[in-house]
Tab-separated table of N, CA and C in Angstrom:
chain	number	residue	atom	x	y	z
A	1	UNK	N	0.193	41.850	-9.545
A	1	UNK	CA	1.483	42.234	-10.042
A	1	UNK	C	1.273	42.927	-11.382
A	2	UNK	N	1.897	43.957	-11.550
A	2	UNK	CA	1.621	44.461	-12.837
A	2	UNK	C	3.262	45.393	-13.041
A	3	UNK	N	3.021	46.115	-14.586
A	3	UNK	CA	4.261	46.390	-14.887
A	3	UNK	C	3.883	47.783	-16.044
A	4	UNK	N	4.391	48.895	-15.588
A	4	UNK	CA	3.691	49.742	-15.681
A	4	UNK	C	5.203	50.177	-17.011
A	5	UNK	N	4.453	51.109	-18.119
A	5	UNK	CA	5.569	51.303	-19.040
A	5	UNK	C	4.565	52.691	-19.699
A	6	UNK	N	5.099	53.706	-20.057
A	6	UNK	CA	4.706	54.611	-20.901
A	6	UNK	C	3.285	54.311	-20.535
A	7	UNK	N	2.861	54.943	-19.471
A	7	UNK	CA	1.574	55.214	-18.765
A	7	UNK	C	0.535	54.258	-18.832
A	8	UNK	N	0.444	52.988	-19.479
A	8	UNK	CA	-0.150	52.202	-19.641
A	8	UNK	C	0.486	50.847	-18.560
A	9	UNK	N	-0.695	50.373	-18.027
A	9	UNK	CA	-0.980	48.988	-17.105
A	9	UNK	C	-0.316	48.091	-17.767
A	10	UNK	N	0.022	46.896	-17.662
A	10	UNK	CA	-0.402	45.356	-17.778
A	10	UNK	C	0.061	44.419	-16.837
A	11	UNK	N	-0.846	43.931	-17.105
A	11	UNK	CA	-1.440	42.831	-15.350
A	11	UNK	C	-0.343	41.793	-16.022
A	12	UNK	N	0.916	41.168	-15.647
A	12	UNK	CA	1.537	40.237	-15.441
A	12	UNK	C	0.421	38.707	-14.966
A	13	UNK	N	-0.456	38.545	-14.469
A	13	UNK	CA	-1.024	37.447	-13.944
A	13	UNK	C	-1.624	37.241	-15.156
A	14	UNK	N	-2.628	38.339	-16.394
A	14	UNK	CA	-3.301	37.453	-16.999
A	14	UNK	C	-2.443	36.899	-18.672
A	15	UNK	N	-0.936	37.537	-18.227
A	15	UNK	CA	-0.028	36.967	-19.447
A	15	UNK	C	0.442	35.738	-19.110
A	16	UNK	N	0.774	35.944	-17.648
A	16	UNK	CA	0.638	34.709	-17.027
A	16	UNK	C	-0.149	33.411	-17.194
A	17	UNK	N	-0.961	33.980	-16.918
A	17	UNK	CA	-2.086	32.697	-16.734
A	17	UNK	C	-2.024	32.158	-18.239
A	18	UNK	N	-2.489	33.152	-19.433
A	18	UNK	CA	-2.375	32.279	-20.941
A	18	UNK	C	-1.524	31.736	-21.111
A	19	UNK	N	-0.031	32.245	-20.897
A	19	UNK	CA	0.760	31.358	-21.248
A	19	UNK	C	1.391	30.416	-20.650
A	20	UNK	N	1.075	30.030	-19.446
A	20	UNK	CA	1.155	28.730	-18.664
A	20	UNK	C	-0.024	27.737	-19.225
A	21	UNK	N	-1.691	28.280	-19.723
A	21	UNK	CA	-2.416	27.797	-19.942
A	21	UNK	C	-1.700	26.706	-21.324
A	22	UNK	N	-1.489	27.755	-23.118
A	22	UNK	CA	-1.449	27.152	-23.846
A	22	UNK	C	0.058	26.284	-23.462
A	23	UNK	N	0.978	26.172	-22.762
A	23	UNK	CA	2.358	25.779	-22.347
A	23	UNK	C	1.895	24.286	-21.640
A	24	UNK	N	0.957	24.433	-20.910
A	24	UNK	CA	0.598	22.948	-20.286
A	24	UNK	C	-0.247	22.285	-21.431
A	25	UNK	N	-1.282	22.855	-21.945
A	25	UNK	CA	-2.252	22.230	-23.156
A	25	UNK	C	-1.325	21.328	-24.168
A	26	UNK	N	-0.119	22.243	-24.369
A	26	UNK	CA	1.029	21.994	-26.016
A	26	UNK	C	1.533	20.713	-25.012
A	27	UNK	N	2.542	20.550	-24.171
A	27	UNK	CA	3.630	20.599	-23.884
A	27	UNK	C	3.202	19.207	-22.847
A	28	UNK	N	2.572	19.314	-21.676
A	28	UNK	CA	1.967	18.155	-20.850
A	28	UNK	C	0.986	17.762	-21.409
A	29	UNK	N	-0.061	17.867	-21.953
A	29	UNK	CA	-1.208	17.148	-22.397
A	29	UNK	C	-1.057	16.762	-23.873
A	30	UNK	N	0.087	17.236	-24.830
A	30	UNK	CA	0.189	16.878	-26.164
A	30	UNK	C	-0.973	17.743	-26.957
A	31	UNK	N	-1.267	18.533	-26.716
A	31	UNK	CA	-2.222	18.927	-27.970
A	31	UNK	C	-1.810	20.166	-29.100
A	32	UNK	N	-1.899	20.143	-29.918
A	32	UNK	CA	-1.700	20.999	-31.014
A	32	UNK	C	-1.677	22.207	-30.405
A	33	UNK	N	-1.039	23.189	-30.944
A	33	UNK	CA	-0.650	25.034	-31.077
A	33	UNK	C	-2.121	25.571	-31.622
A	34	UNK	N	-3.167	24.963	-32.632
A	34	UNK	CA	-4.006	25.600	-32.905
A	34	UNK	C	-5.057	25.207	-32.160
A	35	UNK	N	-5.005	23.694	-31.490
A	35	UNK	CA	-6.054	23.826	-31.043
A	35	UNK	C	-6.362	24.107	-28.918
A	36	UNK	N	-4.955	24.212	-28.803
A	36	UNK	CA	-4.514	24.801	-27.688
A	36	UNK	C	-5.064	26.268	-27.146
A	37	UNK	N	-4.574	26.842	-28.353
A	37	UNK	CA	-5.123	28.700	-28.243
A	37	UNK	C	-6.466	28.502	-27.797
A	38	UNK	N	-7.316	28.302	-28.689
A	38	UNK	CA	-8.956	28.440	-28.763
A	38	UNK	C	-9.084	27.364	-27.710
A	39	UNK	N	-8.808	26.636	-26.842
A	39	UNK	CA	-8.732	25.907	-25.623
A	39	UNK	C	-8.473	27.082	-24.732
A	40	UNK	N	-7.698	28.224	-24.799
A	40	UNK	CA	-6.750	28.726	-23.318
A	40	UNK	C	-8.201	29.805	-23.817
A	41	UNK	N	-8.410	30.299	-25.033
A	41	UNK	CA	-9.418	31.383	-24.940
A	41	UNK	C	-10.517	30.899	-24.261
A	42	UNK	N	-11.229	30.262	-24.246
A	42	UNK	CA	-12.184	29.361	-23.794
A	42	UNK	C	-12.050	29.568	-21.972
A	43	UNK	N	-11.208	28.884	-21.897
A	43	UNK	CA	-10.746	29.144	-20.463
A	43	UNK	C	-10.313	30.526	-19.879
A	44	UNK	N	-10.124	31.135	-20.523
A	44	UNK	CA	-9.575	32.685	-19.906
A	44	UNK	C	-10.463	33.414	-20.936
A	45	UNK	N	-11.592	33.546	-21.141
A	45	UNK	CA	-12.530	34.403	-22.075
A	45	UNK	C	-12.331	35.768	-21.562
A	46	UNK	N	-12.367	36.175	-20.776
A	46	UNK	CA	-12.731	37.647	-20.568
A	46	UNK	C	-11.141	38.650	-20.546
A	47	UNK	N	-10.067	37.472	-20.528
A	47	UNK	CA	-8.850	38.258	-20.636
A	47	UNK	C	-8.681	38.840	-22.046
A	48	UNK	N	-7.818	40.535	-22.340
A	48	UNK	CA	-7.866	41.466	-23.022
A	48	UNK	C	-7.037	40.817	-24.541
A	49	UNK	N	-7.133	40.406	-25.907
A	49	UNK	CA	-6.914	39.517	-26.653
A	49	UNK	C	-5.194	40.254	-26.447
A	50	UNK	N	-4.837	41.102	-26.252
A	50	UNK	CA	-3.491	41.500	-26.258
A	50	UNK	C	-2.749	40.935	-25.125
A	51	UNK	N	-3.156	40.587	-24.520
A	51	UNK	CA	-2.408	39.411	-23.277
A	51	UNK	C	-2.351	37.592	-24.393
A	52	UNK	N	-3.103	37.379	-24.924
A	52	UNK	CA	-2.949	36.520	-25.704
A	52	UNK	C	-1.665	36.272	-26.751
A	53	UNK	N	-1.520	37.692	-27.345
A	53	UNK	CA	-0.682	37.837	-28.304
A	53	UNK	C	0.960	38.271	-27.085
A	54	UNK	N	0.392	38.711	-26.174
A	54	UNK	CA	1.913	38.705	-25.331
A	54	UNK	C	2.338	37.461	-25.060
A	55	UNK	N	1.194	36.374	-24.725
A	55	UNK	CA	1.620	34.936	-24.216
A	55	UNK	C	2.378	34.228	-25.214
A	56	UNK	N	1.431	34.307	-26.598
A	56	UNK	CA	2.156	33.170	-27.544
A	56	UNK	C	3.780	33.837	-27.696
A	57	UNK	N	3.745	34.832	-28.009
A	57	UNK	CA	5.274	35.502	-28.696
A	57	UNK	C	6.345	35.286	-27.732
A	58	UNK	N	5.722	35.516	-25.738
A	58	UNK	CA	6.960	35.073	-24.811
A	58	UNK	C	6.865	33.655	-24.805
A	59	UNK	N	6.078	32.458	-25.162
A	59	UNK	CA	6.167	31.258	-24.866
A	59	UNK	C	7.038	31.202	-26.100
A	60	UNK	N	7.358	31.478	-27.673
A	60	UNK	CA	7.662	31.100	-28.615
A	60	UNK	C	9.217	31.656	-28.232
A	61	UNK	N	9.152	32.768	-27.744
A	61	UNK	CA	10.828	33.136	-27.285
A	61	UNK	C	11.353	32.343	-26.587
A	62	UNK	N	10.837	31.865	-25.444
A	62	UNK	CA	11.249	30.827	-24.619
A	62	UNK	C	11.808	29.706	-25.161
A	63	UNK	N	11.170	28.841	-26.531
A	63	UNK	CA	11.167	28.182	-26.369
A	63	UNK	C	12.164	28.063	-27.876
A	64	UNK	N	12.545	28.994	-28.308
A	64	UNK	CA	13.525	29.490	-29.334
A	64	UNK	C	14.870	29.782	-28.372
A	65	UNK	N	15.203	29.657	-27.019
A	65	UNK	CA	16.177	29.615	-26.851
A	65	UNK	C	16.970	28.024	-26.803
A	66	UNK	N	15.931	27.065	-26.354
A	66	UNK	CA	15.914	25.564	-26.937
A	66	UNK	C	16.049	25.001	-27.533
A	67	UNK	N	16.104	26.204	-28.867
A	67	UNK	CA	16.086	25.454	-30.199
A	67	UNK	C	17.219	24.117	-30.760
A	68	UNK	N	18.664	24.575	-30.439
A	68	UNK	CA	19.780	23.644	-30.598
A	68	UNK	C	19.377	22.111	-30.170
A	69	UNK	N	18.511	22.574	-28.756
A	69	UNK	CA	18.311	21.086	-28.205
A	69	UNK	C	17.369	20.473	-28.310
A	70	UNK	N	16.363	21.510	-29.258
A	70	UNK	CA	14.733	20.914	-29.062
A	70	UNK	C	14.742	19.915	-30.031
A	71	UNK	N	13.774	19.201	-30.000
A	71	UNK	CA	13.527	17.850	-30.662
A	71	UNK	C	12.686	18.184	-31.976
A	72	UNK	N	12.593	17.461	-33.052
A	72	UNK	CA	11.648	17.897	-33.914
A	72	UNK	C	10.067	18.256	-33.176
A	73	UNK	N	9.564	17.916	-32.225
A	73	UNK	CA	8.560	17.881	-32.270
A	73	UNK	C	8.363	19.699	-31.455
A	74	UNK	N	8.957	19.739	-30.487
A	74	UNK	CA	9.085	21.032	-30.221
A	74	UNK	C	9.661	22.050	-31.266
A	75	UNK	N	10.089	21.687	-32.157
A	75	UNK	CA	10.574	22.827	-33.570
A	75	UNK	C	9.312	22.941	-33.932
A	76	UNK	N	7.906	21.519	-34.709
A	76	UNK	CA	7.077	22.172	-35.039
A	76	UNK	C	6.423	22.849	-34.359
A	77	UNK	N	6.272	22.337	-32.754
A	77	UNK	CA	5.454	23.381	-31.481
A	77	UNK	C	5.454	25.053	-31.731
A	78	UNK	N	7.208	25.034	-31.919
A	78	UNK	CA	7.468	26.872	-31.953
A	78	UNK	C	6.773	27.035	-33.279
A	79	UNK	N	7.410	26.492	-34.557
A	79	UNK	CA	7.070	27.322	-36.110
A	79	UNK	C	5.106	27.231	-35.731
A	80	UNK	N	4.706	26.260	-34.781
A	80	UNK	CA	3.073	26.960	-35.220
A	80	UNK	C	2.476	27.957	-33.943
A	81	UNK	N	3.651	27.910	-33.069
A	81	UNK	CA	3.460	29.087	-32.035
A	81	UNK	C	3.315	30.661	-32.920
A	82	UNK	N	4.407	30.787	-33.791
A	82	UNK	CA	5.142	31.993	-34.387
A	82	UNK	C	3.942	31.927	-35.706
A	83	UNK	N	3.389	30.736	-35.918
A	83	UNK	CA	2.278	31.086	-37.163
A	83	UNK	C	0.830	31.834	-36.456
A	84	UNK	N	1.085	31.274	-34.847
A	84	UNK	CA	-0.595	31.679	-34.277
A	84	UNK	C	-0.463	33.093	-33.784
A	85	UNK	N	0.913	33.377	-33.582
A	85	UNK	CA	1.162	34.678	-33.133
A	85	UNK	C	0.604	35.732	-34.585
A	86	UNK	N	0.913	35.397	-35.528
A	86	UNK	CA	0.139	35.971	-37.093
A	86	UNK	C	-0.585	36.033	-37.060
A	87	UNK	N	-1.635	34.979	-37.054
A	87	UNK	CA	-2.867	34.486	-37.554
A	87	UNK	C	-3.706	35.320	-35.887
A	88	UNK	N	-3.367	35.455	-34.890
A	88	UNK	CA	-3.987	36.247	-34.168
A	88	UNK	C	-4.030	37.731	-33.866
A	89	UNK	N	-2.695	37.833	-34.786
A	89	UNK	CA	-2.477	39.377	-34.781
A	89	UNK	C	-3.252	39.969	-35.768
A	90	UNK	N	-3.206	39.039	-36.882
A	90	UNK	CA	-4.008	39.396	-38.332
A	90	UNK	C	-5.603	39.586	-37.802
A	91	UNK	N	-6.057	38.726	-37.165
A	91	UNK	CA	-7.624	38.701	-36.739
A	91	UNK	C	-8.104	40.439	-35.737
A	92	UNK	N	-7.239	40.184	-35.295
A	92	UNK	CA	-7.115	41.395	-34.357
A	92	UNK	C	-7.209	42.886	-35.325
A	93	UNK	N	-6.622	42.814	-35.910
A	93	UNK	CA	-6.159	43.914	-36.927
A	93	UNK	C	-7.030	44.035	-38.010
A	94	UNK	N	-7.755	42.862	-38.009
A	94	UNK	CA	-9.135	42.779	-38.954
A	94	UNK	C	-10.412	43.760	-38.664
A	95	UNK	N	-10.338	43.075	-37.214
A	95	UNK	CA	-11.814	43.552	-36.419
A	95	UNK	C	-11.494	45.030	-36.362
A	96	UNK	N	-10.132	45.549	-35.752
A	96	UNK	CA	-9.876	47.478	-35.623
A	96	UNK	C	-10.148	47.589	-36.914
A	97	UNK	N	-9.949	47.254	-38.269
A	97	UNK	CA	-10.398	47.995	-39.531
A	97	UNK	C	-11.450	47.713	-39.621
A	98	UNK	N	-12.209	46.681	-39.540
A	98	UNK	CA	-13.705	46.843	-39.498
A	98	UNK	C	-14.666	47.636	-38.701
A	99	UNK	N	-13.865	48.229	-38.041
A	99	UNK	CA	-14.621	48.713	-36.658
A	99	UNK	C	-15.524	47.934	-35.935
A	100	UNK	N	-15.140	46.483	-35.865
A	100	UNK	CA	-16.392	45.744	-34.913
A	100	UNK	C	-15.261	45.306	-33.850
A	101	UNK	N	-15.936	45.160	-32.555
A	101	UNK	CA	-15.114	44.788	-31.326
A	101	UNK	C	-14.345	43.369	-30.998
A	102	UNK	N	-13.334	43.542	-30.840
A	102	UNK	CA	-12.626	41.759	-30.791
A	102	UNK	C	-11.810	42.307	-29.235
A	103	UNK	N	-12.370	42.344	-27.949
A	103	UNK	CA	-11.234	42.678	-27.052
A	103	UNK	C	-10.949	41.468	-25.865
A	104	UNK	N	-11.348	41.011	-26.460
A	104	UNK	CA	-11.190	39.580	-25.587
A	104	UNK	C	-10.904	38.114	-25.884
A	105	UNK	N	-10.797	37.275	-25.038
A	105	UNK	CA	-10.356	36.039	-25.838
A	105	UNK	C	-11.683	35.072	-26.522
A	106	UNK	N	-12.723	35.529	-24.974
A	106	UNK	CA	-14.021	35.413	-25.854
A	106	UNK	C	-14.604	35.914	-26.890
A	107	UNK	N	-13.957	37.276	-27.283
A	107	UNK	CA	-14.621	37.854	-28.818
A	107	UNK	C	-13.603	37.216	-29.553
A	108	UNK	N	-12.839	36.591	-29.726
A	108	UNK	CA	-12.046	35.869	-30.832
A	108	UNK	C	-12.321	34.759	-30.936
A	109	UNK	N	-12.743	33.670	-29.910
A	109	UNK	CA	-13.135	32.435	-30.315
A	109	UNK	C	-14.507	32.489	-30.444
A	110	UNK	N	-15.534	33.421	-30.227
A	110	UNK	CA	-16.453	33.777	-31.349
A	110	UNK	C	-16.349	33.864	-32.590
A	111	UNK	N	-15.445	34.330	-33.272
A	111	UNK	CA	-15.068	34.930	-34.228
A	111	UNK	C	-14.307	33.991	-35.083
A	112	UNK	N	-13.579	32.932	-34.445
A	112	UNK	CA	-13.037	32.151	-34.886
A	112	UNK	C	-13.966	31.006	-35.395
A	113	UNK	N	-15.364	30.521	-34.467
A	113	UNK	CA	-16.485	29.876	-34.817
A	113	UNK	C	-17.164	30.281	-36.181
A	114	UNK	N	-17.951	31.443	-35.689
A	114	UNK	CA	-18.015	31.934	-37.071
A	114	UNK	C	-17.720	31.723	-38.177
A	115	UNK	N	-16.296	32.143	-38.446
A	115	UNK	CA	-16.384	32.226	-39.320
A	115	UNK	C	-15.398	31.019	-40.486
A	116	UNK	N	-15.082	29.760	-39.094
A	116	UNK	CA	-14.347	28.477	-39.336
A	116	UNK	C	-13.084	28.741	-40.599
A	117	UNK	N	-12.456	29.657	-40.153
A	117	UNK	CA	-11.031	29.666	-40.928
A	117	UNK	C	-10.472	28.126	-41.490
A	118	UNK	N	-10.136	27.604	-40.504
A	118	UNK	CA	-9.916	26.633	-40.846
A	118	UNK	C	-8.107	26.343	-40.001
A	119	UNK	N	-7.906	27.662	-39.721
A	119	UNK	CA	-6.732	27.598	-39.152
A	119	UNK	C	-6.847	27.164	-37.539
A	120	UNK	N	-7.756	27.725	-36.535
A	120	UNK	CA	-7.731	26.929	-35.190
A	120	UNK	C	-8.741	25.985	-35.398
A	121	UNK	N	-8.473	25.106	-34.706
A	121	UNK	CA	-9.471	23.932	-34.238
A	121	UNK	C	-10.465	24.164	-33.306
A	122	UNK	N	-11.401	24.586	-33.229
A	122	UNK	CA	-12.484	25.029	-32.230
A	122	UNK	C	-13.318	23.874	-32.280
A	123	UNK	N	-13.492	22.575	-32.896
A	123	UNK	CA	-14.560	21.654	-32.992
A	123	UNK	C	-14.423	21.640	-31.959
A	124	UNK	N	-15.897	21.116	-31.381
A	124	UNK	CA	-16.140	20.007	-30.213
A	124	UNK	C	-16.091	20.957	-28.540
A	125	UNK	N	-15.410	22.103	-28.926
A	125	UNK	CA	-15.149	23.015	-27.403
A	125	UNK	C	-16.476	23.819	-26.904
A	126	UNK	N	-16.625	23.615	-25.284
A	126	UNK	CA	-18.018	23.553	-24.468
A	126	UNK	C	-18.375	25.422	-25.304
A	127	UNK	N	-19.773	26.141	-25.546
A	127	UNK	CA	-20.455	27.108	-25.722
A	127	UNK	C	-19.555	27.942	-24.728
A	128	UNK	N	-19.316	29.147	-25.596
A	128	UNK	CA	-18.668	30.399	-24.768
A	128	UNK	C	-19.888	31.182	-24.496
């Protein structure tokens, strides 16, 4: 399935897939927004890091229509959805001015190892 706009592709399955990924990680299993991401990258490595940044921003819309009813704990879910949507856009936008390659979810949680921001949680997750 894909969805074609101003001559450019995108595959619906692999926006899909991330954001069902970090949506079950947050949401059924309880785990943190930061350390969720670098979990779904892990698992979907080879998807294009801009399917990443489509997932968090439609899961954070989603879940901003909830807001009236959401519980504190889903308020902090979104405010660190809408912080990772930054903090991954910023990384992204790093690597194009540096001119070094970040096009995947595996070149970001490389990158995120590296260079231990401090903002995702990558401890303890199996060798990419």
């Amino acid at each position: 399935m894909c969805w074609e706009r101003i001559g450019k592709v995108v595959n619906i399955r692999f926006w899909d897939e991330l954001e069902s990924c970090v949506s079950y990680l947050t949401f059924s299993k309880g785990i943190g927004v930061r350390r969720a991401v670098p979990m779904a990258c892990l698992r979907h490595s080879e998807i294009p890091v801009e399917y990443l940044l489509l997932s968090l921003s439609s899961a954070a819309s989603a879940m901003e229509d909830s807001w009236p009813l959401a519980d504190r704990l889903n308020q902090a879910h979104l405010l660190d959805l809408y912080r990772s949507v930054s903090a991954v856009a910023a990384d992204i936008a790093m690597h194009n001015l540096a001119g070094r390659e970040c096009r995947n979810c595996g070149d970001l949680l490389r990158h995120w190892r590296v260079t231990d921001d401090g903002y995702f949680d990558t401890r303890d997750l199996a060798a990419v």
